[in-house]
XYZ file of C-alpha atoms in Angstrom:
719
model
C 1.423 17.337 -38.723
C -1.604 15.216 -39.395
C -3.595 12.602 -37.681
C -6.274 12.558 -35.324
C -4.436 13.613 -32.148
C -4.000 17.201 -31.131
C -0.331 17.704 -30.241
C 0.695 20.798 -28.018
C 4.024 22.746 -28.580
C 4.757 24.125 -25.097
C 6.883 26.824 -26.509
C 3.961 28.208 -28.188
C 1.266 28.337 -25.747
C 0.751 29.199 -22.192
C 1.632 26.680 -19.516
C -1.957 26.588 -18.133
C -3.125 25.584 -21.612
C -0.703 22.789 -21.950
C -1.356 21.126 -18.588
C -5.381 21.390 -18.879
C -4.935 19.815 -22.041
C -2.588 17.145 -20.477
C -4.855 16.634 -17.627
C -8.005 16.067 -19.668
C -6.193 13.502 -21.943
C -4.440 11.994 -18.981
C -7.572 10.850 -17.158
C -9.421 9.630 -20.541
C -6.699 7.385 -21.773
C -7.007 3.538 -21.294
C -3.566 3.110 -20.498
C -3.564 5.429 -17.604
C -3.608 4.164 -14.034
C -3.078 7.186 -11.989
C -3.954 6.614 -8.281
C -6.205 9.704 -7.750
C -7.204 13.149 -9.092
C -4.249 15.627 -8.984
C -5.037 19.339 -9.088
C -2.670 20.932 -11.593
C -3.533 24.562 -10.808
C -0.150 26.861 -11.074
C 1.793 24.013 -12.159
C 4.100 25.065 -14.907
C 6.171 22.208 -15.537
C 5.873 18.380 -15.209
C 8.898 16.070 -14.833
C 8.843 12.261 -15.240
C 10.849 10.157 -12.668
C 11.971 7.008 -14.318
C 13.913 4.012 -13.123
C 14.193 0.184 -12.527
C 12.669 -1.698 -9.771
C 14.339 -1.611 -6.148
C 16.572 1.405 -6.756
C 14.739 3.516 -4.025
C 12.580 5.621 -6.793
C 9.519 5.806 -4.698
C 11.581 6.781 -1.567
C 13.231 9.623 -3.529
C 9.959 10.769 -4.829
C 8.611 11.023 -1.408
C 11.746 13.093 -0.141
C 11.359 15.567 -3.145
C 7.696 16.096 -3.254
C 4.842 16.751 -0.940
C 3.081 13.522 -2.158
C 3.564 10.000 -1.092
C 4.165 6.834 -3.289
C 4.008 3.417 -1.893
C 7.477 2.140 -0.772
C 8.241 -1.613 -0.802
C 11.343 -3.632 -1.234
C 9.952 -5.953 -3.768
C 10.201 -6.016 -7.582
C 7.521 -4.100 -9.645
C 5.040 -3.334 -6.785
C 4.349 -0.003 -8.083
C 2.052 -0.471 -10.969
C 0.378 3.066 -10.803
C 1.861 6.437 -11.416
C 1.860 8.933 -8.549
C 2.208 12.704 -8.956
C 3.308 15.388 -6.543
C 4.535 18.870 -6.216
C 8.183 19.822 -5.404
C 8.731 20.887 -1.877
C 9.173 24.649 -1.883
C 8.447 25.046 -5.467
C 4.697 24.274 -6.014
C 4.993 25.174 -9.822
C 6.671 22.060 -10.648
C 5.338 18.519 -10.489
C 7.010 15.254 -10.520
C 5.484 11.995 -11.792
C 6.679 8.565 -10.248
C 6.189 5.931 -12.786
C 6.394 2.274 -12.469
C 9.788 0.728 -12.262
C 10.896 -0.745 -15.594
C 14.096 -2.254 -16.997
C 13.630 -0.873 -20.552
C 11.305 0.407 -22.888
C 11.923 -2.168 -25.820
C 9.129 -4.683 -25.358
C 6.463 -3.212 -23.338
C 4.444 -5.126 -20.714
C 1.851 -3.309 -18.526
C 4.512 -1.225 -16.516
C 6.316 -0.175 -19.801
C 3.073 0.785 -21.308
C 2.234 3.072 -18.630
C 5.600 4.630 -19.229
C 5.366 4.462 -22.852
C 2.087 6.228 -22.866
C 3.405 9.322 -20.810
C 6.448 9.362 -23.249
C 4.424 9.135 -26.496
C 1.942 11.791 -25.313
C 4.661 14.176 -24.640
C 2.741 16.470 -22.170
C 5.829 16.661 -19.786
C 8.951 18.836 -19.808
C 11.794 16.849 -18.388
C 13.031 13.269 -17.390
C 14.944 12.434 -14.312
C 16.418 9.036 -14.423
C 17.355 7.376 -11.044
C 19.624 4.356 -10.871
C 20.908 2.170 -7.992
C 24.449 2.335 -7.062
C 24.740 -1.516 -6.766
C 22.863 -2.192 -9.961
C 24.545 0.740 -12.089
C 25.429 -1.866 -14.804
C 22.186 -3.301 -15.341
C 20.270 0.210 -14.847
C 22.363 1.951 -17.453
C 20.472 0.254 -20.176
C 17.455 2.445 -19.396
C 19.451 5.425 -18.980
C 20.686 5.253 -22.394
C 17.143 5.054 -23.647
C 16.331 8.119 -21.553
C 19.093 9.922 -23.147
C 17.792 8.990 -26.586
C 14.487 10.668 -25.896
C 16.215 14.056 -25.726
C 14.316 14.908 -22.792
C 16.764 13.628 -20.030
C 18.747 16.222 -17.928
C 19.722 14.543 -14.555
C 20.700 10.870 -13.530
C 20.424 10.220 -9.727
C 22.617 7.421 -8.407
C 20.837 6.276 -5.374
C 21.813 4.253 -2.420
C 25.477 5.213 -2.532
C 25.748 4.143 1.093
C 25.544 0.396 -0.112
C 28.923 0.904 -2.074
C 32.530 1.850 -1.156
C 33.400 5.579 -1.281
C 34.822 6.677 -4.637
C 33.645 3.657 -6.518
C 32.062 5.891 -9.203
C 33.905 8.580 -11.086
C 30.985 10.966 -11.774
C 32.899 13.097 -14.260
C 33.962 10.112 -16.424
C 30.590 8.784 -16.281
C 28.915 12.018 -17.134
C 31.352 12.309 -20.108
C 30.256 8.891 -21.359
C 26.528 9.960 -21.012
C 26.727 13.214 -23.208
C 27.387 15.510 -20.294
C 24.355 14.555 -18.392
C 24.535 15.961 -14.802
C 25.033 12.984 -12.073
C 23.886 13.511 -8.597
C 24.907 10.951 -5.935
C 22.188 10.440 -3.260
C 21.006 8.550 -0.348
C 17.209 9.137 -0.283
C 16.395 7.539 2.893
C 18.668 9.938 4.709
C 17.870 13.079 2.423
C 21.445 12.987 1.103
C 21.594 14.616 -2.360
C 17.768 15.454 -2.406
C 18.266 19.246 -2.758
C 21.116 18.863 -5.491
C 18.977 16.515 -7.504
C 15.989 18.919 -7.243
C 18.230 21.907 -8.458
C 19.699 19.960 -11.040
C 16.431 18.870 -12.638
C 15.314 22.555 -12.648
C 18.571 24.155 -13.832
C 20.298 21.540 -16.167
C 19.932 21.432 -19.680
C 18.909 18.545 -21.955
C 21.638 16.400 -23.496
C 22.227 15.233 -26.890
C 20.096 12.211 -27.787
C 22.802 10.718 -29.950
C 24.652 9.072 -27.140
C 25.852 5.766 -29.035
C 26.752 5.519 -32.806
C 25.592 2.258 -33.997
C 26.645 0.244 -37.129
C 26.175 1.808 -40.533
C 23.059 -0.322 -41.120
C 21.351 0.828 -37.965
C 22.319 4.447 -38.409
C 20.924 4.439 -42.105
C 17.726 3.088 -40.697
C 17.658 5.731 -37.980
C 18.284 8.517 -40.392
C 15.551 7.312 -42.882
C 12.922 6.776 -40.241
C 13.643 10.017 -38.678
C 12.896 11.613 -42.010
C 9.536 10.157 -42.126
C 8.566 10.516 -38.634
C 6.471 13.590 -37.389
C 8.433 16.224 -35.607
C 7.561 16.015 -32.011
C 9.247 16.952 -28.735
C 10.709 13.574 -28.047
C 13.510 12.765 -30.301
C 12.862 11.177 -33.629
C 16.090 9.081 -32.973
C 14.319 7.495 -29.997
C 11.216 6.695 -31.934
C 13.115 5.132 -34.804
C 15.151 2.928 -32.265
C 12.041 1.681 -30.658
C 10.610 0.873 -34.001
C 13.958 -1.135 -35.105
C 13.748 -2.893 -31.827
C 10.115 -3.985 -32.612
C 8.324 -1.952 -29.755
C 4.787 -2.842 -30.591
C 3.238 -0.215 -28.376
C 4.995 2.609 -30.406
C 3.909 0.876 -33.562
C 0.260 0.928 -32.306
C 0.200 4.609 -31.298
C 1.878 5.536 -34.313
C -0.713 3.875 -36.458
C -3.426 5.073 -34.566
C -2.607 8.640 -34.290
C -0.427 9.285 -37.220
C -1.812 7.035 -40.044
C -0.271 9.068 -42.756
C 3.207 9.008 -41.305
C 2.709 5.403 -40.371
C 2.419 4.449 -43.970
C 5.817 5.988 -44.826
C 7.392 4.416 -41.684
C 6.150 0.836 -42.847
C 7.584 1.457 -46.235
C 10.978 2.213 -44.898
C 10.968 -0.340 -42.097
C 9.256 -3.385 -43.751
C 9.888 -6.392 -41.687
C 13.127 -5.376 -40.248
C 13.979 -5.974 -36.514
C 17.407 -5.008 -35.363
C 16.620 -5.549 -31.711
C 19.668 -7.864 -31.064
C 22.135 -5.642 -32.771
C 21.057 -2.563 -31.112
C 20.878 -4.149 -27.507
C 24.381 -5.779 -27.998
C 25.938 -2.330 -28.976
C 24.306 -0.894 -25.855
C 25.689 -3.582 -23.650
C 29.176 -3.173 -25.017
C 28.832 0.524 -24.478
C 27.678 0.054 -21.007
C 30.600 -2.377 -20.356
C 32.979 0.248 -21.436
C 31.382 2.847 -19.148
C 31.708 0.471 -16.189
C 35.291 -0.285 -16.865
C 36.423 3.438 -17.322
C 34.274 4.989 -14.653
C 34.236 2.684 -11.631
C 37.457 2.238 -9.711
C 36.694 -0.800 -7.495
C 37.068 -4.474 -8.705
C 33.578 -6.257 -9.024
C 34.381 -8.584 -6.096
C 34.902 -5.645 -3.723
C 32.205 -3.332 -5.312
C 29.576 -3.947 -2.600
C 30.337 -3.058 1.039
C 31.276 -6.243 2.979
C 28.437 -5.567 5.515
C 25.937 -6.476 2.817
C 27.199 -9.981 2.612
C 25.852 -10.500 6.186
C 22.314 -9.919 4.736
C 22.971 -12.674 2.123
C 24.188 -15.093 4.790
C 20.994 -14.198 6.843
C 18.982 -15.076 3.829
C 20.150 -18.543 3.877
C 18.381 -18.769 7.216
C 15.433 -16.931 6.348
C 14.900 -18.558 3.009
C 14.873 -22.112 4.347
C 11.225 -23.350 4.004
C 11.301 -25.122 7.239
C 12.305 -21.853 9.084
C 11.097 -19.134 7.028
C 7.562 -20.109 6.502
C 6.749 -20.753 10.051
C 8.542 -17.254 10.895
C 6.382 -15.628 8.422
C 3.177 -17.280 9.767
C 4.258 -16.252 13.272
C 4.654 -12.598 11.686
C 1.213 -12.326 10.387
C -0.421 -13.739 13.481
C 1.637 -11.166 15.569
C 0.551 -8.269 13.251
C -3.099 -9.286 13.860
C -2.851 -9.780 17.348
C -1.184 -6.320 17.944
C -3.705 -4.682 15.736
C -6.914 -6.318 16.965
C -5.846 -7.775 20.319
C -7.752 -6.877 23.483
C -4.703 -5.048 25.093
C -3.691 -2.991 21.960
C -5.809 -1.961 18.935
C -8.898 -3.954 19.938
C -8.886 -2.620 23.400
C -8.576 0.883 22.171
C -11.245 0.431 19.659
C -13.786 -0.891 22.504
C -12.725 2.071 24.700
C -13.349 4.720 22.158
C -16.571 3.091 20.925
C -18.125 2.547 24.276
C -16.929 5.298 26.680
C -16.474 8.100 24.035
C -18.975 7.725 21.311
C -21.870 5.681 22.774
C -21.954 6.739 26.596
C -20.772 10.367 26.248
C -22.226 11.378 22.863
C -25.130 9.236 21.709
C -26.762 8.275 24.724
C -26.925 11.809 25.865
C -28.549 13.142 22.535
C -30.948 10.223 23.043
C -31.791 11.320 26.504
C -32.100 15.108 25.517
C -34.957 14.047 23.133
C -36.609 11.173 25.084
C -39.577 13.152 26.140
C -39.902 15.070 22.897
C -42.598 14.903 20.365
C -42.739 11.838 17.909
C -41.363 14.204 15.115
C -38.640 15.346 17.233
C -37.549 11.900 18.345
C -37.805 10.659 14.683
C -35.562 13.450 13.549
C -33.028 12.848 16.614
C -32.945 9.146 15.854
C -32.409 9.974 12.246
C -29.262 12.198 13.105
C -27.868 10.047 15.873
C -28.550 6.462 14.594
C -28.602 7.093 10.927
C -25.515 9.577 10.641
C -23.487 9.606 14.016
C -23.787 6.062 14.752
C -22.528 4.857 11.426
C -19.769 7.301 11.207
C -18.581 6.614 14.748
C -18.721 2.811 14.344
C -16.114 3.288 11.585
C -14.053 6.148 13.334
C -13.719 3.741 16.492
C -11.612 1.498 14.299
C -8.911 4.256 13.670
C -6.603 2.828 16.419
C -6.715 -0.697 14.718
C -6.319 0.785 11.195
C -3.435 2.759 12.360
C -1.582 -0.101 13.968
C -2.101 -2.427 11.154
C -1.030 0.078 8.243
C 2.161 0.808 10.146
C 3.123 -2.806 10.407
C 2.127 -3.599 6.823
C 4.301 -0.617 5.484
C 7.244 -1.760 7.671
C 7.282 -5.186 6.332
C 6.850 -3.739 2.715
C 9.889 -1.797 3.188
C 12.375 -4.036 4.826
C 12.140 -6.574 2.191
C 10.349 -9.399 3.758
C 7.780 -9.746 0.971
C 10.355 -10.611 -1.686
C 11.756 -13.272 0.369
C 8.217 -14.762 1.163
C 7.608 -14.602 -2.535
C 10.606 -16.824 -3.142
C 9.630 -19.348 -0.296
C 6.020 -19.776 -1.480
C 6.599 -19.928 -5.234
C 6.655 -23.828 -5.441
C 3.536 -23.954 -3.237
C 1.707 -21.256 -5.280
C 2.546 -22.810 -8.705
C 0.297 -25.697 -7.667
C -2.678 -23.257 -7.434
C -1.931 -21.580 -10.857
C -0.153 -18.546 -9.657
C 3.617 -17.694 -8.777
C 5.291 -16.565 -5.676
C 5.031 -12.812 -6.729
C 1.160 -13.342 -6.089
C 1.952 -13.364 -2.428
C 2.021 -9.631 -2.698
C -1.312 -9.536 -4.177
C -2.893 -11.879 -1.623
C -1.214 -9.902 1.414
C -2.262 -6.588 -0.110
C -5.883 -7.876 -0.344
C -6.060 -8.183 3.434
C -5.781 -4.396 3.578
C -8.005 -3.818 0.571
C -9.060 -5.859 -2.516
C -8.899 -2.788 -4.815
C -5.024 -2.465 -4.847
C -4.775 -6.179 -4.765
C -6.655 -6.483 -8.099
C -4.636 -3.620 -9.617
C -1.249 -5.230 -8.708
C -2.268 -8.395 -10.818
C -1.020 -6.054 -13.772
C 2.769 -7.046 -12.570
C 1.921 -10.703 -13.167
C 4.264 -12.393 -15.822
C 1.525 -14.160 -17.797
C -2.186 -13.621 -18.792
C -3.036 -16.769 -16.741
C -1.559 -15.372 -13.579
C -2.964 -12.064 -13.921
C -6.575 -13.412 -14.499
C -6.400 -15.813 -11.828
C -4.983 -13.154 -9.348
C -7.806 -10.701 -10.317
C -10.494 -13.472 -9.807
C -9.112 -14.723 -6.493
C -8.425 -11.263 -4.906
C -11.988 -10.526 -3.858
C -11.942 -13.775 -1.758
C -9.366 -12.387 0.592
C -10.633 -10.724 3.763
C -9.808 -7.036 3.323
C -9.661 -4.753 6.334
C -13.292 -3.831 6.060
C -14.591 -7.327 6.312
C -11.992 -8.052 9.018
C -13.388 -5.042 11.168
C -16.871 -6.676 10.844
C -15.579 -9.998 11.714
C -13.631 -8.688 14.621
C -16.878 -7.080 15.797
C -18.984 -10.166 15.585
C -16.134 -12.360 16.828
C -15.979 -10.234 20.140
C -19.854 -10.418 20.506
C -19.816 -14.306 20.028
C -16.616 -15.136 21.952
C -15.653 -12.086 24.095
C -12.753 -9.933 23.832
C -10.408 -12.341 25.062
C -10.902 -15.090 22.403
C -12.670 -12.933 19.716
C -9.202 -12.015 18.103
C -8.267 -15.707 17.827
C -11.758 -16.488 15.849
C -11.020 -13.327 13.678
C -7.527 -14.497 12.862
C -8.844 -18.055 12.006
C -11.465 -16.662 9.516
C -9.025 -14.128 7.989
C -6.542 -16.888 7.379
C -9.199 -19.191 5.958
C -10.024 -16.456 3.366
C -6.420 -16.788 2.010
C -6.800 -20.802 1.698
C -10.291 -20.300 0.013
C -8.627 -17.858 -2.457
C -5.867 -20.386 -3.295
C -8.256 -23.333 -3.618
C -10.293 -20.935 -6.010
C -7.119 -20.273 -7.874
C -6.587 -24.018 -8.415
C -10.095 -24.426 -9.605
C -9.703 -21.510 -12.108
C -6.301 -22.899 -13.231
C -7.631 -26.409 -13.833
C -10.676 -25.205 -15.719
C -9.969 -21.927 -17.512
C -6.103 -22.371 -18.116
C -5.857 -26.155 -18.211
C -3.009 -26.141 -20.822
C -1.257 -22.915 -19.663
C 1.704 -22.726 -17.163
C 3.060 -19.535 -15.177
C 6.404 -18.519 -14.315
C 8.154 -16.694 -11.947
C 10.878 -14.027 -11.957
C 11.916 -11.760 -9.053
C 14.697 -9.676 -8.113
C 16.258 -10.383 -4.648
C 17.819 -7.232 -3.180
C 19.348 -6.450 0.185
C 17.328 -5.792 3.560
C 16.715 -2.196 3.962
C 15.822 0.029 6.955
C 12.206 1.407 6.929
C 11.971 5.144 6.538
C 9.832 6.472 9.452
C 8.983 9.676 7.909
C 7.712 7.864 4.681
C 5.702 5.594 6.803
C 4.140 8.178 8.721
C 3.055 9.973 5.505
C 1.858 6.801 4.089
C -0.241 5.803 6.936
C -1.647 9.205 7.294
C -2.874 9.295 3.563
C -4.294 5.678 3.834
C -6.254 6.805 7.035
C -7.553 9.872 5.326
C -8.785 7.761 2.581
C -10.235 5.251 5.022
C -12.167 8.069 6.785
C -13.123 9.847 3.532
C -14.748 6.532 2.315
C -16.651 6.188 5.824
C -17.563 9.826 5.664
C -19.274 9.433 2.237
C -20.362 5.905 1.274
C -20.811 4.315 4.650
C -22.682 7.206 6.136
C -24.906 7.638 3.089
C -25.428 3.791 3.096
C -26.363 4.088 6.792
C -28.750 6.709 6.115
C -30.597 4.837 3.316
C -30.617 1.718 5.698
C -31.947 3.702 8.541
C -34.790 5.280 6.482
C -35.752 1.780 5.157
C -35.869 0.680 8.576
C -37.839 3.608 9.867
C -40.485 4.152 7.143
C -43.226 1.815 8.234
C -46.272 1.823 5.895
C -49.422 1.039 7.796
C -48.144 2.113 11.121
C -48.815 5.316 12.896
C -46.120 7.964 12.433
C -45.642 8.114 16.102
C -44.217 4.553 16.269
C -41.704 4.902 13.245
C -39.008 5.793 15.606
C -39.174 2.768 17.844
C -36.734 -0.066 17.462
C -38.861 -2.853 18.683
C -39.196 -5.952 16.439
C -42.713 -4.971 15.426
C -41.913 -1.608 14.087
C -38.743 -2.753 12.351
C -40.507 -5.750 10.817
C -43.101 -3.539 9.450
C -40.467 -1.324 7.762
C -39.643 -1.300 4.034
C -36.248 -3.127 4.763
C -38.292 -5.562 7.128
C -40.795 -6.648 4.362
C -37.900 -7.009 1.666
C -35.924 -9.091 4.260
C -38.823 -11.257 5.248
C -39.512 -12.212 1.775
C -35.722 -12.922 0.917
C -34.861 -14.731 4.150
C -36.154 -17.964 2.602
C -33.411 -17.947 0.300
C -31.059 -17.990 3.299
C -32.910 -20.568 5.283
C -30.223 -23.219 4.723
C -27.582 -20.920 6.272
C -29.764 -20.305 9.338
C -31.078 -16.711 8.415
C -34.703 -17.748 8.400
C -36.910 -18.039 11.600
C -36.226 -21.774 11.759
C -33.052 -23.530 12.880
C -31.337 -23.654 16.097
C -31.263 -20.430 18.216
C -33.482 -18.681 15.797
C -36.527 -20.695 16.279
C -39.237 -18.729 17.763
C -37.177 -15.667 18.121
C -38.217 -13.904 14.782
C -34.672 -12.634 14.314
C -33.622 -14.606 11.267
C -34.669 -11.862 8.865
C -32.705 -9.290 10.639
C -29.486 -11.213 9.646
C -30.700 -11.002 6.118
C -31.431 -7.468 6.377
C -27.731 -6.598 7.699
C -26.309 -8.870 5.169
C -28.207 -7.272 2.085
C -27.550 -3.681 3.362
C -23.825 -4.372 3.582
C -23.445 -4.821 -0.088
C -22.231 -1.369 -0.982
C -19.546 -1.490 1.653
C -18.774 -4.243 4.293
C -18.221 -1.843 7.059
C -21.960 -0.892 6.983
C -22.793 -4.105 8.528
C -21.436 -2.963 12.049
C -23.920 -0.023 12.171
C -26.683 -2.326 10.660
C -26.265 -4.599 13.505
C -26.539 -1.941 15.798
C -29.673 -0.525 14.025
C -31.300 -3.971 14.016
C -30.776 -4.400 17.815
C -28.269 -7.295 17.275
C -25.448 -5.682 18.997
C -25.494 -7.482 22.243
C -23.502 -10.597 23.430
C -26.593 -12.240 24.809
C -28.239 -12.551 21.423
C -24.961 -13.902 19.719
C -24.083 -16.272 22.612
C -27.224 -18.292 22.074
C -26.840 -18.037 18.183
C -23.356 -19.225 17.548
C -24.248 -21.266 14.488
C -25.804 -18.206 12.926
C -23.101 -16.139 14.047
C -20.436 -18.262 12.434
C -22.588 -18.463 9.046
C -23.064 -14.739 9.085
C -19.311 -13.876 9.458
C -18.680 -16.448 6.488
C -21.046 -14.671 4.255
C -19.519 -11.410 5.140
C -15.855 -13.036 4.681
C -16.684 -14.510 1.197
C -19.576 -13.182 -0.458
C -19.885 -10.383 -3.307
C -17.136 -7.726 -2.572
C -17.977 -3.899 -2.180
C -18.916 -1.526 -4.893
C -15.444 -0.198 -5.240
C -13.834 -3.557 -5.827
C -16.638 -4.402 -8.533
C -15.743 -1.267 -10.160
C -11.981 -1.986 -10.302
C -12.441 -5.684 -11.223
C -14.707 -4.621 -14.168
C -12.078 -2.189 -15.276
C -9.230 -4.678 -15.093
C -10.980 -7.706 -16.213
C -14.008 -6.695 -18.138
C -17.736 -7.460 -17.644
C -16.960 -11.234 -18.171
C -14.571 -11.474 -15.493
C -16.643 -9.415 -13.170
C -19.663 -11.718 -13.733
C -17.445 -14.774 -13.043
C -16.170 -13.208 -9.785
C -19.626 -12.188 -8.591
C -21.437 -15.524 -9.214
C -18.363 -17.580 -7.910
C -17.910 -15.442 -4.550
C -21.560 -15.777 -3.789
C -21.732 -19.571 -4.591
C -18.704 -20.213 -2.469
C -19.958 -18.029 0.329
C -23.280 -19.749 0.290
C -21.977 -23.226 0.153
C -19.356 -22.613 2.928
C -22.049 -20.978 5.210
C -24.310 -23.910 4.801
C -21.630 -26.291 5.698
C -20.346 -24.281 8.726
C -23.911 -23.535 9.815
C -24.970 -27.090 9.991
C -21.787 -28.463 11.680
C -21.858 -25.677 14.341
C -25.619 -26.439 14.704
C -24.945 -30.109 15.305
C -21.960 -29.381 17.660
C -24.044 -26.759 19.717
C -26.908 -29.120 19.958
C -25.171 -31.481 22.311
């Protein structure tokens, strides 16, 4: 075998060597979108989990492994692969790949799957199909068989069809003896059988369908000139005949000598229609001979009640108001004074501030200047920043639970259909509601979800408008300042208004990008409507726990580190005696490194009320502090909370006399340049040019909106 890629035959090397090589290559490739680093120590085999969208693939993955994949009842939500170890068998890992319909003409999802198949650093393929959608899903099943790496087919959600609707023995016979397992993943039915089958069952013959003489002749000729690899040459030959450009590109890149021979045999031949029509005819034969219930009685009668309910929920005059009410309810429950917001205040004030921070300050109150400086460094620089974020755990947990529930039951797919016509005016489709709603949690996955867009126009616009959405980090800061401005009772209302307004700004920016960058291009919308489904409590609990751990990890590293840096910039005061460095008065802070920098830059922010001129700032010498807080929150917006405390702005008395400045400050936090993590993924998904457009547009919009809100508020509060 020749070419510039190193191929490893697992039968000739130790398993550790195989997976070490897989791991290194897997994390270097440009087509890989794995959600995080996975430790492959002691892993001997890796299986791929393939299936179409909305067949319960991620739920099955969550039940069979110790890892957690995102579960949502909406087409193509999963765009990353997730890998986890088998329960009770840590030597086997399963990779949950994006839901796809076939492998013939790759878009981004198929490229992720195609990449894993082409590089061949796996041992087996498990194919999962839906009991209701078996006829549609068998197209992918046949392609999986043709790889020569399939050994188990799982028919999931069997509770949604009549008993004995599928004759597994006959179905297995038509699929070359593939082991068939019936499952109901959300109730753990068939999980153990599927796991045992994937481990013990043998591969099936890739020659599942005999095509026409012309097709079979080409398959034979191409197989003879293709390099011998673990995946069947019959599969590669069929992909080439169907016009799979990804396989062509990979073959040309890694095996140039073989590609020349393939090109000579293939020429300009494309037999896609003939191959697909043959597969469809074979699938029709399978359905007619291995299913026993007529099509009109195939689905349980109870499911029709869901479709009748959709006539009500998909009515725009009813569905949209209900959806708005749902979003408001979620945020009220998460941030309201009697639920998440009240718990946050209780933990922050009574537990952290009164019990821990104040006692440590009192302990060193009479110590030497050095001791006080060190204690302040530890308490205000480390603990205060960390505690400020930890106090929002109740809010985050409640928010994540509610969002996971609406993801699973199928609300988002219906909202996508409802909002499609409206979103089309802004240059995107109804599918983008998923991106926008995900952005309210975090802008990073919102940008990554843009890969599932149906067109380049929609994908680019979705990437550019996602950073305008108020993520949970920005919502936390806005909730904090809103409570200082308006009190706990009305603070949550202001927070909701600001949060919703970020979505409106994102849509308006989508319209602007559509009318400028994509004037002659239209987007289109295609989404699969499936039945309503019950949320899985276990999966939700696991998902919330993992999301919470990620949130705390981010706080423990980036936020605390940034808080430390900001504290040092605030408490290193050139020209002042060291004995005064730990003081938090205006004179000391104003003489610090951050104070000097902010006082110089504050004149840039005079039009939005951050200079020492204007309404409430006049004569208070506090304008530069808002500039300092804003600039220091660039790495991560959550840092702003700790900065407000360190700058002495964490009291309601200050904000009650500076309402115009407070609203302007929240506007800048809401819309300005996103966090470092968002910048990184934006550059990865869109390149330097799109990153530059995003940064400049977000700052310009934030600045312009802040100017407008500040002066309108200034005029109103002046009367």
